[in-house]
Amino acid sequence: MKAHSILSAITALLIFSSCGGGKYATTEKVYKKKAKQFAEVYKESPVTGQLEKINAADKEWIASINFGVRKPNYVMIHHTAQNSLEQTVKTFHSERAGVSSHYVIGRDGKIVQMVNDYYRGHHAGLGKWGNDTDLNSSSIGIELDNNGTTDPWPEIQVDALVQLLAYLKDAYKIPQANFIGHMDYAPTRKNDPSRFPWKTLAEEGFGFWYEDYLENPPLGFDPRLALRIIGYDVKNLDAAIKAFKIHYIQKDTTTANLNEEDLKILYSIFKKFL
Ligand SMILES: [Zn+2]
């Protein structure tokens, strides 16, 4: 083979492998088609279908020259409750399941990206954090391959997650408080991720953990108010308490009881959100 044909063969190989052809050629094609449709919406000018819906007599489109794309401001962490990364990829290719996350991390630390950071993944579902009821629109979803019950969290997987979080935090200037779990957002429906090393993450600057030395909460300390200030939806208080326990206490998570130690932990976390 001549030098230039070797080069073009290598280039073809690189293009082929970097765009995920072969095994995933079909889903890759669907992704591209969807992305193209969204690009059409973004490039439209004048914009149709927005101003028209506003009930006012005098309306006009005049394009500005200063704008950018919206950025994620939260990261939501999940466990897949499945048995392998491949199984999760398969789920995220199922139109019927209708779900996706931006990233999936395998037990071996492999990071798979499935959705552009700028797109809205379908991982959060119904829930509420603070007053935000559409975390899909404002968050990056990360699924960690873990069966959710007995699997340990391998160091190599957590290390990969920390690298990914470092990139996201820096790229989108995401506040430390905005790294949350699925159960924090949807306490009545979800318990993921469970038994999760949140302390390690907090030490790296993603989310908070409580102080080693725990103070007694002051007289009249209201757990409901504290949970609400942290961000929990307290409409179902028992569910909010259980979600808090899955995140910070990590034992006795099936009861909504807060013992003396738990209350100290809640008070410590609450103070970080003031
Ligand atoms: Zn989840």
PDB file of N, CA, C and O in Angstrom, residues 31 41 62 76 89 121 153 162 183 191 198 205 241 262 267-268 274:
ATOM      1  N   TYR A  31     -29.333   8.695  17.126  1.00  0.00           N
ATOM      2  CA  TYR A  31     -28.810   9.849  17.880  1.00  0.00           C
ATOM      3  C   TYR A  31     -28.541  11.022  16.938  1.00  0.00           C
ATOM      4  O   TYR A  31     -28.948  12.153  17.188  1.00  0.00           O
ATOM      5  N   VAL A  41     -33.914  23.422  15.326  1.00  0.00           N
ATOM      6  CA  VAL A  41     -34.648  24.288  16.257  1.00  0.00           C
ATOM      7  C   VAL A  41     -33.748  25.432  16.721  1.00  0.00           C
ATOM      8  O   VAL A  41     -34.153  26.591  16.764  1.00  0.00           O
ATOM      9  N   ILE A  62     -36.856  40.596  17.317  1.00  0.00           N
ATOM     10  CA  ILE A  62     -35.640  41.333  16.942  1.00  0.00           C
ATOM     11  C   ILE A  62     -34.476  40.581  17.567  1.00  0.00           C
ATOM     12  O   ILE A  62     -34.343  40.546  18.794  1.00  0.00           O
ATOM     13  N   MET A  76     -26.700  14.585  39.047  1.00  0.00           N
ATOM     14  CA  MET A  76     -27.476  13.595  39.789  1.00  0.00           C
ATOM     15  C   MET A  76     -26.851  12.207  39.598  1.00  0.00           C
ATOM     16  O   MET A  76     -26.645  11.762  38.471  1.00  0.00           O
ATOM     17  N   VAL A  89     -26.532  -0.051  28.938  1.00  0.00           N
ATOM     18  CA  VAL A  89     -26.487   0.521  27.585  1.00  0.00           C
ATOM     19  C   VAL A  89     -27.708   0.049  26.799  1.00  0.00           C
ATOM     20  O   VAL A  89     -28.370   0.831  26.107  1.00  0.00           O
ATOM     21  N   GLY A 121     -31.075  14.771  29.375  1.00  0.00           N
ATOM     22  CA  GLY A 121     -31.176  13.323  29.533  1.00  0.00           C
ATOM     23  C   GLY A 121     -32.488  12.973  30.208  1.00  0.00           C
ATOM     24  O   GLY A 121     -33.137  13.831  30.811  1.00  0.00           O
ATOM     25  N   TRP A 153     -18.608  -0.825  46.087  1.00  0.00           N
ATOM     26  CA  TRP A 153     -18.259   0.267  45.172  1.00  0.00           C
ATOM     27  C   TRP A 153     -16.749   0.212  44.947  1.00  0.00           C
ATOM     28  O   TRP A 153     -15.998   0.701  45.778  1.00  0.00           O
ATOM     29  N   VAL A 162     -14.913  10.489  40.248  1.00  0.00           N
ATOM     30  CA  VAL A 162     -14.306  11.727  40.748  1.00  0.00           C
ATOM     31  C   VAL A 162     -13.678  12.524  39.585  1.00  0.00           C
ATOM     32  O   VAL A 162     -13.820  13.745  39.514  1.00  0.00           O
ATOM     33  N   MET A 183     -32.328   9.627  44.964  1.00  0.00           N
ATOM     34  CA  MET A 183     -33.293   9.524  46.081  1.00  0.00           C
ATOM     35  C   MET A 183     -33.509  10.872  46.757  1.00  0.00           C
ATOM     36  O   MET A 183     -34.571  11.089  47.346  1.00  0.00           O
ATOM     37  N   ASN A 191     -34.313   4.973  45.721  1.00  0.00           N
ATOM     38  CA  ASN A 191     -33.376   4.763  46.837  1.00  0.00           C
ATOM     39  C   ASN A 191     -31.931   4.738  46.331  1.00  0.00           C
ATOM     40  O   ASN A 191     -31.034   4.264  47.017  1.00  0.00           O
ATOM     41  N   TRP A 198     -20.512   8.805  49.648  1.00  0.00           N
ATOM     42  CA  TRP A 198     -20.717  10.262  49.540  1.00  0.00           C
ATOM     43  C   TRP A 198     -19.626  11.039  50.285  1.00  0.00           C
ATOM     44  O   TRP A 198     -19.285  12.159  49.913  1.00  0.00           O
ATOM     45  N   GLY A 205     -14.869  17.689  47.146  1.00  0.00           N
ATOM     46  CA  GLY A 205     -15.569  18.931  46.794  1.00  0.00           C
ATOM     47  C   GLY A 205     -16.870  18.751  46.033  1.00  0.00           C
ATOM     48  O   GLY A 205     -17.371  19.685  45.406  1.00  0.00           O
ATOM     49  N   ILE A 241     -37.085  11.918  55.137  1.00  0.00           N
ATOM     50  CA  ILE A 241     -36.175  11.455  56.197  1.00  0.00           C
ATOM     51  C   ILE A 241     -35.431  10.200  55.741  1.00  0.00           C
ATOM     52  O   ILE A 241     -34.207  10.092  55.910  1.00  0.00           O
ATOM     53  N   ASP A 262     -28.579  10.902  64.643  1.00  0.00           N
ATOM     54  CA  ASP A 262     -29.078  11.314  63.326  1.00  0.00           C
ATOM     55  C   ASP A 262     -29.414  12.806  63.308  1.00  0.00           C
ATOM     56  O   ASP A 262     -29.127  13.504  62.328  1.00  0.00           O
ATOM     57  N   TYR A 267     -28.380  18.363  61.675  1.00  0.00           N
ATOM     58  CA  TYR A 267     -28.056  19.744  62.056  1.00  0.00           C
ATOM     59  C   TYR A 267     -26.733  20.179  61.409  1.00  0.00           C
ATOM     60  O   TYR A 267     -26.621  21.294  60.885  1.00  0.00           O
ATOM     61  N   SER A 268     -25.763  19.275  61.394  1.00  0.00           N
ATOM     62  CA  SER A 268     -24.454  19.578  60.803  1.00  0.00           C
ATOM     63  C   SER A 268     -24.572  19.848  59.291  1.00  0.00           C
ATOM     64  O   SER A 268     -23.980  20.794  58.770  1.00  0.00           O
ATOM     65  N   LEU A 274     -26.835  26.920  54.910  1.00  0.00           N
ATOM     66  CA  LEU A 274     -27.304  28.254  55.307  1.00  0.00           C
ATOM     67  C   LEU A 274     -26.534  29.342  54.587  1.00  0.00           C
ATOM     68  O   LEU A 274     -25.390  29.168  54.230  1.00  0.00           O
TER      69      LEU A 274
END
